[in-house]
């Protein structure tokens, strides 16, 4: 997927990853999103958390730190 970078109003850097609707990648990202955001870096376990997943014209945007 394509990736774009942004900064929130609070100054947090985030990445947006575009994925196709119905894809295996979207299924995995939704699973990770449902696991919740870790409270500390020690809880990441080598996986980048998914902060949100937003619909966008036949794709989805996964928001990650």
CSV table of C-alpha atoms in Angstrom, one decimal:
chain,number,residue,atom,x,y,z
A,1,UNK,CA,0.0,0.0,0.0
A,2,UNK,CA,0.9,3.6,-0.2
A,3,UNK,CA,2.1,5.5,2.8
A,4,UNK,CA,1.8,9.2,3.7
A,5,UNK,CA,3.0,11.0,6.8
A,6,UNK,CA,1.3,13.7,8.8
A,7,UNK,CA,1.3,15.4,12.2
A,8,UNK,CA,-1.8,15.7,14.5
A,9,UNK,CA,-3.0,18.9,16.1
A,10,UNK,CA,-1.3,17.7,19.2
A,11,UNK,CA,2.1,17.4,17.4
A,12,UNK,CA,2.1,13.6,17.2
A,13,UNK,CA,3.7,12.2,14.0
A,14,UNK,CA,1.5,9.6,12.3
A,15,UNK,CA,1.6,7.5,9.1
A,16,UNK,CA,-1.4,6.7,6.9
A,17,UNK,CA,-1.2,3.4,5.0
A,18,UNK,CA,-3.8,2.9,2.2
A,19,UNK,CA,-5.1,-0.6,1.9
A,20,UNK,CA,-7.7,-2.1,-0.4
A,21,UNK,CA,-11.2,-2.8,1.0
A,22,UNK,CA,-11.7,-6.6,1.5
A,23,UNK,CA,-8.0,-7.4,1.4
A,24,UNK,CA,-6.1,-9.8,3.7
A,25,UNK,CA,-4.0,-6.9,4.8
A,26,UNK,CA,-7.1,-4.9,5.9
A,27,UNK,CA,-8.3,-8.0,7.9
A,28,UNK,CA,-4.9,-8.1,9.7
A,29,UNK,CA,-4.9,-4.3,10.4
A,30,UNK,CA,-8.4,-4.5,11.8
A,31,UNK,CA,-7.3,-7.4,14.1
A,32,UNK,CA,-4.3,-5.3,15.3
A,33,UNK,CA,-6.6,-2.3,15.8
A,34,UNK,CA,-9.0,-4.3,17.9
A,35,UNK,CA,-6.1,-5.4,20.2
A,36,UNK,CA,-5.8,-1.8,21.4
A,37,UNK,CA,-2.9,0.6,21.6
A,38,UNK,CA,-0.1,-0.4,23.9
A,39,UNK,CA,0.4,1.8,26.9
A,40,UNK,CA,4.2,1.8,26.7
A,41,UNK,CA,7.1,1.0,24.2
A,42,UNK,CA,7.7,-2.2,26.3
A,43,UNK,CA,4.2,-3.5,25.2
A,44,UNK,CA,4.8,-3.1,21.4
A,45,UNK,CA,6.2,-6.6,20.9
A,46,UNK,CA,7.7,-5.7,17.5
A,47,UNK,CA,4.4,-4.7,16.0
A,48,UNK,CA,3.4,-1.1,15.1
A,49,UNK,CA,0.0,-0.4,16.7
A,50,UNK,CA,-2.9,0.7,14.6
A,51,UNK,CA,-4.4,3.9,16.1
A,52,UNK,CA,-7.4,4.1,13.8
A,53,UNK,CA,-8.8,2.7,10.5
A,54,UNK,CA,-10.7,5.2,8.3
A,55,UNK,CA,-12.8,4.5,5.1
A,56,UNK,CA,-11.7,6.4,2.0
A,57,UNK,CA,-13.2,5.8,-1.5
A,58,UNK,CA,-12.9,2.0,-1.8
A,59,UNK,CA,-9.8,1.9,0.4
A,60,UNK,CA,-9.1,2.1,4.1
A,61,UNK,CA,-6.5,4.3,5.7
A,62,UNK,CA,-4.7,2.7,8.7
A,63,UNK,CA,-3.3,5.4,11.0
A,64,UNK,CA,-0.1,4.4,12.8
A,65,UNK,CA,2.5,6.2,15.0
